[in-house]
Coordinates of C-alpha atoms in Angstrom, one line a residue:
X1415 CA -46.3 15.4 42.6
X1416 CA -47.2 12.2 40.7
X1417 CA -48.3 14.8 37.6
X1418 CA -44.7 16.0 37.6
X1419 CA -43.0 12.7 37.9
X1420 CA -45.6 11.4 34.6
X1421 CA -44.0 14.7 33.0
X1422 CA -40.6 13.9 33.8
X1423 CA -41.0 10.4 32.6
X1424 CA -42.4 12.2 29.1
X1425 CA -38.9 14.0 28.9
X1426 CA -36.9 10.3 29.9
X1427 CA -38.8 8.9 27.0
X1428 CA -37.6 11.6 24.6
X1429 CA -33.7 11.2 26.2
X1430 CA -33.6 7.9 25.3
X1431 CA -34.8 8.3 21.8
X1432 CA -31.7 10.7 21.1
X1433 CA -29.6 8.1 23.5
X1434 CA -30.4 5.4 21.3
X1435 CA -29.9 7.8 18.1
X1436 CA -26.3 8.5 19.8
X1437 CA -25.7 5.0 20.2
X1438 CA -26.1 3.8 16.4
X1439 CA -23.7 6.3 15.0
X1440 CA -21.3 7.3 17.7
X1441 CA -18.7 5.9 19.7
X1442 CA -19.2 6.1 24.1
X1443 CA -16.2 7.8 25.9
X1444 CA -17.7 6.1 29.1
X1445 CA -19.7 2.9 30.4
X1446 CA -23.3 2.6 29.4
X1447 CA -24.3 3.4 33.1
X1448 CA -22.4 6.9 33.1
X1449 CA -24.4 7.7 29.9
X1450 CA -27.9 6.7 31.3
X1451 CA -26.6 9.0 34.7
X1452 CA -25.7 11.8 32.4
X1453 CA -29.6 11.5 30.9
X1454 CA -31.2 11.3 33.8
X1455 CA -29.8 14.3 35.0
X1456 CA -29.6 16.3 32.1
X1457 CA -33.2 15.7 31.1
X1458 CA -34.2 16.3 34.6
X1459 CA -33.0 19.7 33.8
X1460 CA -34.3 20.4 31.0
X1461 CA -38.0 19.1 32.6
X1462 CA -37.3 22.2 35.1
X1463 CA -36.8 24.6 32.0
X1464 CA -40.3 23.8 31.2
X1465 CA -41.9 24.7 34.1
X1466 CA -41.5 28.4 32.3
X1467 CA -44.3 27.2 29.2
X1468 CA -42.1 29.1 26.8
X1469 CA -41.4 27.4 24.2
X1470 CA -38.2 29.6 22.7
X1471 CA -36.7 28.6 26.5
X1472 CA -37.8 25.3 25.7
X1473 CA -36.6 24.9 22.2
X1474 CA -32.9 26.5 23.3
X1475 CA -32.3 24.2 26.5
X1476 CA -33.9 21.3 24.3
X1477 CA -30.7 21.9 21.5
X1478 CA -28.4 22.7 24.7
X1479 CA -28.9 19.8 26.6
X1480 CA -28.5 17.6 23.3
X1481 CA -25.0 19.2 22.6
X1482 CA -23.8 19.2 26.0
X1483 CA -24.6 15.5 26.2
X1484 CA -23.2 14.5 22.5
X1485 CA -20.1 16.7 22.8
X1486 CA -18.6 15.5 26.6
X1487 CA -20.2 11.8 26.6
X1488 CA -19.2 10.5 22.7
X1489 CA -16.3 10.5 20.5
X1490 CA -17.5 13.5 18.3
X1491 CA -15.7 16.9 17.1
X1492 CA -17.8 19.9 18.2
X1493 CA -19.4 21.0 14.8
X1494 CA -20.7 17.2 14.2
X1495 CA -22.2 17.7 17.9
X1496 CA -23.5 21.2 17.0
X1497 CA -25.4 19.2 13.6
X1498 CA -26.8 16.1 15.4
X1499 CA -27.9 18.7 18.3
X1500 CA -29.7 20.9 15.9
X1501 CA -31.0 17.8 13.6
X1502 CA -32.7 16.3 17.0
X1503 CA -34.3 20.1 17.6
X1504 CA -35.5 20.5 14.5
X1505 CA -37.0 16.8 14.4
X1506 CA -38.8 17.5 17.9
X1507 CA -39.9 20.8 16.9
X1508 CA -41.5 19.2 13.6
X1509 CA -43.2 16.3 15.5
X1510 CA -44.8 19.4 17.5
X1511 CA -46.2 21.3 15.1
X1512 CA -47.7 17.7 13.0
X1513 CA -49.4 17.6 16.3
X1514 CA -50.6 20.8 16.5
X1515 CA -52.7 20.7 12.7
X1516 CA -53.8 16.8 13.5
X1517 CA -55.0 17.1 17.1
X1518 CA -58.2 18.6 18.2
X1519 CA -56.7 19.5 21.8
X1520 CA -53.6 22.8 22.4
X1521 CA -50.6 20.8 22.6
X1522 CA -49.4 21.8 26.1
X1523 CA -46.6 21.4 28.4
X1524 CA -48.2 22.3 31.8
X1525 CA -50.9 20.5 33.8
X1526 CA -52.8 21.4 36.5
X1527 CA -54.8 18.6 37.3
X1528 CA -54.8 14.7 36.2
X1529 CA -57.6 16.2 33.5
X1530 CA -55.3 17.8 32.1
X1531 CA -53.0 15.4 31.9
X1532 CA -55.5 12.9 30.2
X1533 CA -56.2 15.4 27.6
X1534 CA -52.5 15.6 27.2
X1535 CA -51.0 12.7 26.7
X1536 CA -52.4 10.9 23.8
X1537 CA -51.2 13.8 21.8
X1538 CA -47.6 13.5 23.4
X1539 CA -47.3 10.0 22.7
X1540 CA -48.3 10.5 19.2
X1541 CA -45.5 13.4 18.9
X1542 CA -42.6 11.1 20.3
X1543 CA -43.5 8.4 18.0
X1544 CA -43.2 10.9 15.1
X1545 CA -39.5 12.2 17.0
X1546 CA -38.8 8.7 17.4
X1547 CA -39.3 7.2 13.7
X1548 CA -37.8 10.4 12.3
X1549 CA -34.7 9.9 14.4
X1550 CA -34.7 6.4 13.5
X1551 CA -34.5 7.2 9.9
X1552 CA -31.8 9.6 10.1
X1553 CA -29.9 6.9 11.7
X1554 CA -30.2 4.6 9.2
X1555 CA -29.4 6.5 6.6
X1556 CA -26.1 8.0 8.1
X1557 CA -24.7 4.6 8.7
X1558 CA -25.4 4.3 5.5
X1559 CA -23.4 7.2 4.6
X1560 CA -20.9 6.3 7.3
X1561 CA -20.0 2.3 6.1
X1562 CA -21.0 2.6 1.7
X1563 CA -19.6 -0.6 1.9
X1564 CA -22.8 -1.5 4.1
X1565 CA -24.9 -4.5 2.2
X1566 CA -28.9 -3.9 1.7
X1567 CA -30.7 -5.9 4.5
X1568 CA -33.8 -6.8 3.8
X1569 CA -34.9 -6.7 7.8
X1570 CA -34.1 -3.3 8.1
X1571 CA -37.6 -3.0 6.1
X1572 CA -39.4 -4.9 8.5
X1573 CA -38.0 -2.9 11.3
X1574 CA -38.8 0.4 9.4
X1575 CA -42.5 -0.7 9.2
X1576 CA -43.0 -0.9 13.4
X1577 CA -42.9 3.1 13.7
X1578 CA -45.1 3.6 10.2
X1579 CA -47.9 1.4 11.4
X1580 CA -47.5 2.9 15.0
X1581 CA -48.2 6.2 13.6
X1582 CA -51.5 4.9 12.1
X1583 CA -52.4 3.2 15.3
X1584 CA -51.9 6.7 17.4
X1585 CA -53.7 8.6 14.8
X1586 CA -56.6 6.0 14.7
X1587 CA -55.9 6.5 19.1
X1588 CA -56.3 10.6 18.1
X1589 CA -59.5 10.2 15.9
X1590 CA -61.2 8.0 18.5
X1591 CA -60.7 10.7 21.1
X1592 CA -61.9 13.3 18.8
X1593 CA -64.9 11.7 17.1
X1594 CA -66.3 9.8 20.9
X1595 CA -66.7 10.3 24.2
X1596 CA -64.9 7.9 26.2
X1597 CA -65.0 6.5 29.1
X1598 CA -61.9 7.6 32.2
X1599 CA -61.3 3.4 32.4
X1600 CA -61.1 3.1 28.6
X1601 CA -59.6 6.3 28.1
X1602 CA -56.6 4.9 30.3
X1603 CA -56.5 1.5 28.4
X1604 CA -56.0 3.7 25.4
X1605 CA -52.9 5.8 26.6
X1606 CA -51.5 3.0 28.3
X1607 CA -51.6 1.4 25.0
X1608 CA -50.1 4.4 23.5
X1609 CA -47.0 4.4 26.0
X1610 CA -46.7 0.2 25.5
X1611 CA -46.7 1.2 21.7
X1612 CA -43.7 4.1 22.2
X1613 CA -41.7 1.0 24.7
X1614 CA -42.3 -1.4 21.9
X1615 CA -41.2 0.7 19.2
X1616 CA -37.7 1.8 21.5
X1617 CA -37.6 -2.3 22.3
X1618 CA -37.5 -2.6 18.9
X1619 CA -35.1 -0.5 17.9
X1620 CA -32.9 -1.7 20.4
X1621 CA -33.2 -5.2 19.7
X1622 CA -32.5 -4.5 16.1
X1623 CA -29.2 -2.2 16.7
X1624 CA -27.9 -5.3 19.7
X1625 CA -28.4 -8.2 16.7
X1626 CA -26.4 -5.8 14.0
X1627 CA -23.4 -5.6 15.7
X1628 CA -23.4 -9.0 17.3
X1629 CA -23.7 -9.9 13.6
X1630 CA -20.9 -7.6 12.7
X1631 CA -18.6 -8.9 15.2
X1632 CA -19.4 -13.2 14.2
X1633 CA -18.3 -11.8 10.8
X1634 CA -15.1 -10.1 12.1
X1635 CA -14.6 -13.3 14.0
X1636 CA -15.0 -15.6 11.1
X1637 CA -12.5 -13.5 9.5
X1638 CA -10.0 -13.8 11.9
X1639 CA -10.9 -17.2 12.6
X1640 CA -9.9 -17.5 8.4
X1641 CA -6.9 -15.7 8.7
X1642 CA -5.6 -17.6 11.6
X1643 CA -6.2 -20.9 9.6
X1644 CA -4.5 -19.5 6.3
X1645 CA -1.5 -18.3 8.5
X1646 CA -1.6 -22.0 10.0
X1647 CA -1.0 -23.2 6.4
X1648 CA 1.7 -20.8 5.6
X1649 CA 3.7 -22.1 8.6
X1650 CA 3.2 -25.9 8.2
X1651 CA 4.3 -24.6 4.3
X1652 CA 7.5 -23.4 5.6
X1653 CA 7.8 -26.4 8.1
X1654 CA 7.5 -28.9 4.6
X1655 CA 10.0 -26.7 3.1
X1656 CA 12.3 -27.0 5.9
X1657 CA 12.0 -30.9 5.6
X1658 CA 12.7 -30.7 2.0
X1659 CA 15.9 -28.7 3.0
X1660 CA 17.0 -31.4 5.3
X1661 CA 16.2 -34.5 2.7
X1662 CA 18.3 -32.2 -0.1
X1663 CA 21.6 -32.2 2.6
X1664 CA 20.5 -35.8 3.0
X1665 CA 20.6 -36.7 -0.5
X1666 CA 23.4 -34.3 -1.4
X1667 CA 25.8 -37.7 -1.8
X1668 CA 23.9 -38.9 -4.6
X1669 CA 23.4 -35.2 -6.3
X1670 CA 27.2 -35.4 -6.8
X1671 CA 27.5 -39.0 -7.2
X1672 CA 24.8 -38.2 -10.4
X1673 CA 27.0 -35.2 -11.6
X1674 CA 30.0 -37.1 -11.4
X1675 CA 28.6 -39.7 -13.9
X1676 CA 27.5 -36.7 -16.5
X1677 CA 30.8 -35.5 -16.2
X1678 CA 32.7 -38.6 -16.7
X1679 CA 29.6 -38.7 -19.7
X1680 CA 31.5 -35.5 -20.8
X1681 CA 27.8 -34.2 -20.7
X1682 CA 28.4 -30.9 -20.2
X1683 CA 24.9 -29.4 -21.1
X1684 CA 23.2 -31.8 -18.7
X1685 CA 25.3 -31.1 -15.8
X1686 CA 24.5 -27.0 -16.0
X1687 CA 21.0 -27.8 -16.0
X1688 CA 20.9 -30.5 -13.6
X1689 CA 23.2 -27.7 -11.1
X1690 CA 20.5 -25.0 -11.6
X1691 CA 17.3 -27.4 -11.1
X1692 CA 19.5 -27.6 -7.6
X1693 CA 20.3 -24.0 -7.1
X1694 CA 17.1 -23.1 -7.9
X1695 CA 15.2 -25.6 -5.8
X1696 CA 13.2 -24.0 -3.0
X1697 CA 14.3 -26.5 -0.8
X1698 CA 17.7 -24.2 -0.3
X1699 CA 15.9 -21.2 1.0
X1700 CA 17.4 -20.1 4.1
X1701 CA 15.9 -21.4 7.1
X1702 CA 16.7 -19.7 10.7
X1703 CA 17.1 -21.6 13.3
X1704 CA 15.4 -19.8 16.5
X1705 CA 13.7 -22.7 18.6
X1706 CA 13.7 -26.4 18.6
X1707 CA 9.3 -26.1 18.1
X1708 CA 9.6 -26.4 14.7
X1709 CA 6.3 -24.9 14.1
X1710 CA 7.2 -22.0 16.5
X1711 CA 10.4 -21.2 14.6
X1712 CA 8.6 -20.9 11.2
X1713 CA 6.6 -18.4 13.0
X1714 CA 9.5 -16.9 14.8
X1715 CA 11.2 -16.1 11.3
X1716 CA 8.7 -15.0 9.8
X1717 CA 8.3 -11.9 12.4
X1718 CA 12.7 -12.3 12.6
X1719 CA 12.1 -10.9 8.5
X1720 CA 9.4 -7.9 10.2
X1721 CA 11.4 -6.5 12.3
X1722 CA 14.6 -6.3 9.8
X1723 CA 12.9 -4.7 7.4
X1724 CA 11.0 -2.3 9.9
X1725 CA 14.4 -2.4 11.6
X1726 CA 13.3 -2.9 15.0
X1727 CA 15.9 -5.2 16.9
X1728 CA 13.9 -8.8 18.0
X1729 CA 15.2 -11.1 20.3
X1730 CA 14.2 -14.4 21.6
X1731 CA 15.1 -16.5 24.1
X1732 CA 12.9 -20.0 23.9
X1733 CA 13.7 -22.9 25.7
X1734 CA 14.2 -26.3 24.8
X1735 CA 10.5 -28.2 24.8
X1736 CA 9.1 -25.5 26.4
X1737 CA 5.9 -25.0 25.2
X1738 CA 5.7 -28.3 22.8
X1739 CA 2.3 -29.0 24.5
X1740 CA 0.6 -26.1 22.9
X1741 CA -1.1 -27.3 19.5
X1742 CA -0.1 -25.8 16.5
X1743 CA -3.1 -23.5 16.2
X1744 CA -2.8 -22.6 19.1
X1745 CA 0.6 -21.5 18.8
X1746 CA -0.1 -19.6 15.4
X1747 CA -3.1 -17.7 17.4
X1748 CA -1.0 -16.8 21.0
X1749 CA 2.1 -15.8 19.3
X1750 CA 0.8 -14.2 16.1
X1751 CA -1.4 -11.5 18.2
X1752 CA 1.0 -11.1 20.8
X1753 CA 3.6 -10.0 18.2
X1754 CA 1.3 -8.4 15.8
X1755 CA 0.2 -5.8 18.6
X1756 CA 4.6 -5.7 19.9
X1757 CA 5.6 -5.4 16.1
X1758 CA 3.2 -2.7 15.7
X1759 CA 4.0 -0.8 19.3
X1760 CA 7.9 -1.1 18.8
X1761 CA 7.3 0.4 15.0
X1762 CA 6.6 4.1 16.6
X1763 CA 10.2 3.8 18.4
X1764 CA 13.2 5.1 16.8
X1765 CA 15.6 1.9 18.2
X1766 CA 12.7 -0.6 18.8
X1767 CA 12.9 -3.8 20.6
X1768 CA 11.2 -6.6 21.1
X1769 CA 12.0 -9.9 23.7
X1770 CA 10.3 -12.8 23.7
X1771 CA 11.2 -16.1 26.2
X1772 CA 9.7 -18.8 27.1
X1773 CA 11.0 -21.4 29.9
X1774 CA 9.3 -24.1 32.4
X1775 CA 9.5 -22.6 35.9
X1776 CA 11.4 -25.1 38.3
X1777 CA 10.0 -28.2 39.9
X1778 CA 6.4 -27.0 38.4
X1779 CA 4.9 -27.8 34.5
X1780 CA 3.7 -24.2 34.1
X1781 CA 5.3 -23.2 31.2
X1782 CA 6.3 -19.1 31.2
X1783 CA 5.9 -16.9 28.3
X1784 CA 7.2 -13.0 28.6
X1785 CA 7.6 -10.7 25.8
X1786 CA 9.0 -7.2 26.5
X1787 CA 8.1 -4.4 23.5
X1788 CA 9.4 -0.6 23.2
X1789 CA 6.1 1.4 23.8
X1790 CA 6.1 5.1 23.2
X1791 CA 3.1 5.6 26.2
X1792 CA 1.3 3.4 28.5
X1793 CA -1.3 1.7 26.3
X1794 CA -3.1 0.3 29.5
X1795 CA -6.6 2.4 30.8
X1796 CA -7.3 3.0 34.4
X1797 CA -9.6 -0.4 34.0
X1798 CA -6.6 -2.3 33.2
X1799 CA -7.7 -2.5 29.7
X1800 CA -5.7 -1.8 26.5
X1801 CA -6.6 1.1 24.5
X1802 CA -7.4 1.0 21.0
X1803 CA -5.8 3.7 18.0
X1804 CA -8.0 1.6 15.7
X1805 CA -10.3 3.9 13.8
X1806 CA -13.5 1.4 14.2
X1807 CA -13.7 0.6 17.5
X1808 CA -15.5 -2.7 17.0
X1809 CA -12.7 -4.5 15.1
X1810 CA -10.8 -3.0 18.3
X1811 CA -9.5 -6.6 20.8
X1812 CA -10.3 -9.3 19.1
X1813 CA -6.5 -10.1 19.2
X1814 CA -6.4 -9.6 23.2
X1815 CA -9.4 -11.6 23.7
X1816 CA -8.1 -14.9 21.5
X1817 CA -5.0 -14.3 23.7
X1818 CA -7.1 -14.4 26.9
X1819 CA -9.0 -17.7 25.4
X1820 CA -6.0 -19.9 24.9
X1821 CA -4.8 -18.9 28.3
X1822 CA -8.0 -19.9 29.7
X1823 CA -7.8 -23.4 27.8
X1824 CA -4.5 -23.6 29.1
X1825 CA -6.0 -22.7 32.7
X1826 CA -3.2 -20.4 32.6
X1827 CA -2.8 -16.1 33.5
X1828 CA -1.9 -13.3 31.9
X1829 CA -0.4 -9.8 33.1
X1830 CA 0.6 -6.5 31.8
X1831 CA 2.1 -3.6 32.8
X1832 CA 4.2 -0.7 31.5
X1833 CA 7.7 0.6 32.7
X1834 CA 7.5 4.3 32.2
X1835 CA 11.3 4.8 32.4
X1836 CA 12.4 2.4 29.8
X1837 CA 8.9 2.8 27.8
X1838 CA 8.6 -1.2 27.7
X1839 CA 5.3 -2.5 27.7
X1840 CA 5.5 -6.2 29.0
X1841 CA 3.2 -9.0 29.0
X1842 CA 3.3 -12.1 31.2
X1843 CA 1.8 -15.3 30.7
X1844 CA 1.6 -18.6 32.4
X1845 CA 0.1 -21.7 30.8
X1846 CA -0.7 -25.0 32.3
X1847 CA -0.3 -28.3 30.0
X1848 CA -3.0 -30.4 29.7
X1849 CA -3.5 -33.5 31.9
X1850 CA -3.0 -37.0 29.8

C-alpha cells in the first residue's frame, strides 16, 4: 500500500508540472482549488491505467488525461488543447527514452517490493526533471510568442539555470549509483535529495511566475495611477478655463468701454482685431452647467460630450453640496470608472441610457451615489463578481477595485444588481465624510 501511494505521488509530481505549464500560458475557467481537485483525480486515474505496464495504454491515457484537463478546466479552443496535450506527451515520452540510454537500471513502472522501488526512483526523478525543464522552456518561449511586446529579463536566465544544473546533479546522483555500491541509509539520503531537488525546481518556478505577474500588475497600476493624475489635470484645466469664462463676463464692461474709444479713434483695423482676439479667446468655450462641484461638472461634461456623440442619452441628477467632501482625486477616480464601465455597457444598446444622482440621505451625513446603465445581460457571476470581455484578463478590474478603495476610505458600501426586465445594470454607493 505505501509502494502504491510513493507511485501515485510520482504521477502528482508530473500533474503539477503540466498544472504549472497550464498556468503560465492559459487563462483558469475555475478557482485554483477546483483545478488542484480536477488533478488529483485525474492523475489518480491515469496512475490506475498503469497498473497494466503497457506503455501504448500509458502513452494514450497520459495525452487523454492532459486534453481532458486543458480543454474543460482553461480558456482554450479544442485544437490549442489537442497541441499542448500532445507537446506535454511527446516531452514525457522523450524524458523516458534519455533515461532509458543514460541509466544502467530498465526504467519501470511496476514495483513489487521497496527494492524495487529504490532501484526505481532515482531514474524517475531524473526523468521528471528532464519533463519538468523541457516544459519550462516551452513556456517561456510561447509567452514569448504570446506578448512580442514582452522586454528581455535578465532573471529569467538565472531561473533557467536551476533545472540545467539540476540535471547535472541527478546525473552525477545516476553515476554514483552506477559506479558504487551504496549503502540503504545513504542510498535514501540520495533520493530524498533527488525529490527535494524536483520540489525546489517546481518552488522555483512558481516563485518566479507569482513575482512576474505581481510585477505586471504594479506596472498596470502605475499606469492607471498616471492616467488618473493626467485626467486630474485635464479637469482642473477645464475648471481654470471656466474661471477665465467668468473674469471675461466680468470684464466685458471694459472690452466695450475699450472698443468704444477705437471707434470714436475711427480705428477701424484695430477694433476687428481686437473683436477676434475676443471671439477667439478660449475663455468663450461653452461650459455646461450640470452640478454646483465645480470639479464634478468638468467631469460630468466631459462624459455629457461621450454620450452625444455615441448617442446614448445621459442624465444626472446631483445635488447641491452633496458630495463636496470627496477630494478632487478622488472624485476624478470614483466617477471616471464608474462611467467608463456605464459608457461602455450602454454603447451595445440601441437607445442607451445612463442616470447618475447623488443626494445626502435625511437626518444622516452619508452621502448617496446611484447610477443606473442600459446593459444588454447581467454582467454579474454567481460570486457576485463582474465579468470581464477584456481580451487579457489581468488588465481585467482594476477599475472596480479603485472603486471599492475610495468607498473603503470613505468607510462607505457598494451594491450591484441587474433588472433583467428593463436590462439596467445599477450600482449603489454610500460614502461617509470624514470626521474634522
Amino acid at each position: 500500500m505505501a509502494i502504491r501511494v510513493c507511485f501515485y505521488m510520482i504521477y502528482l509530481i508530473e500533474g503539477f508540472i503540466f498544472f504549472q505549464y497550464c498556468s503560465t500560458l492559459f487563462v483558469s475557467q475555475y478557482a485554483n482549488w477546483i483545478n488542484v481537485l480536477s488533478l488529483l483525480i485525474l492523475y489518480a486515474v491515469l496512475a490506475f491505467f498503469s497498473v497494466f505496464s503497457q506503455p501504448v495504454i500509458n502513452i494514450v491515457s497520459f495525452f487523454c488525461i492532459n486534453f481532458i484537463y486543458l480543454r474543460f478546466l482553461y480558456q482554450v479552443k479544442w485544437h490549442e488543447a489537442l497541441f499542448h496535450s500532445a507537446l506535454s506527451t511527446a516531452t514525457m515520452f522523450l524524458g523516458e527514452i534519455i533515461i532509458i540510454y543514460i541509466s544502467p537500471y530498465e526504467l519501470s513502472y511496476s514495483f513489487s517490493s521497496w527494492a524495487s522501488f529504490r532501484i526505481w526512483i532515482i531514474p524517475c526523478i531524473f526523468e521528471k526533471i528532464i519533463y519538468f525543464t523541457l516544459m519550462m522552456i516551452f513556456a517561456h518561449f510561447s509567452v514569448k510568442l504570446k506578448n512580442k511586446e514582452t522586454i528581455f529579463n535578465r532573471s529569467s536566465l538565472y531561473i533557467a539555470a536551476t533545472p540545467v544544473i539540476s540535471i547535472y546533479i541527478m546525473y552525477t546522483f545516476l553515476t554514483l549509483r552506477k559506479e558504487c555500491d551504496l549503502s540503504p541509509v545513504l542510498y535514501s539520503l540520495i533520493a530524498g535529495s533527488a525529490i527535494l531537488l524536483l520540489v525546489l525546481n517546481i518552488l522555483t518556478w512558481e516563485i518566479y511566475n507569482y513575482n512576474t505577474r505581481r510585477n505586471a500588475e504594479f506596472m498596470e497600476l502605475q499606469l492607471l495611477h498616471q492616467k488618473e493624475s493626467d485626467t486630474l489635470d485635464y479637469y482642473k484645466m477645464l475648471i481654470q478655463q471656466n474661471e477665465n469664462q467668468n473674469q471675461l463676463i466680468h470684464d466685458t464692461k471694459k472690452h466695450l468701454q475699450s472698443i468704444a474709444i477705437l471707434n470714436h479713434k475711427g480705428e477701424q483695423e484695430k477694433i476687428t482685431a481686437y473683436v477676434d482676439s475676443i471671439l477667439n479667446s478660449s475663455a468663450l468655450k461653452v461650459s455646461a452647467r450640470i452640478c454646483s462641484n465645480e470639479f464634478l461638472n468638468a467631469v460630468l461634461c466631459r462624459y455629457v460630450g461621450t454620450c452625444q456623440q455615441m448617442g446614448i442619452d445621459f442624465r444626472a441628477d446631483i445635488r447641491n453640496k452633496s458630495i463636496d467632501f470627496l477630494k478632487e482625486d478622488d472624485i476624478t477616480s470614483l466617477f471616471c470608472n464608474l462611467l467608463d464601465n456605464a459608457v461602455e455597457a450602454a454603447s451595445y444598446m440601441q437607445d442607451g441610457i445612463i442616470e447618475l444622482s447623488s443626494y445626502r440621505q435625511e437626518s444622516t451625513s452619508f452621502a448617496v451615489v446611484t447610477l443606473a446603465n442600459s446593459c444588454r445581460k447581467n454582467p454579474l457571476k454567481e460570486n457576485d463578481q463582474l465579468a470581464s470581455k477584456k481580451p487579457n484578463k489581468l488588465k481585467h478590474g482594476y477599475g472596480l477595485k479603485i472603486i471599492r478603495r475610495i468607498v473603503n476610505d470613505y468607510e462607505g458600501e457598494i451594491q450591484h444588481y441587474y433588472s433583467d426586465e428593463e436590462h439596467f445594470f445599477h450600482t449603489i454607493i454610500i460614502l461617509k465624510p470624514h470626521s474634522s
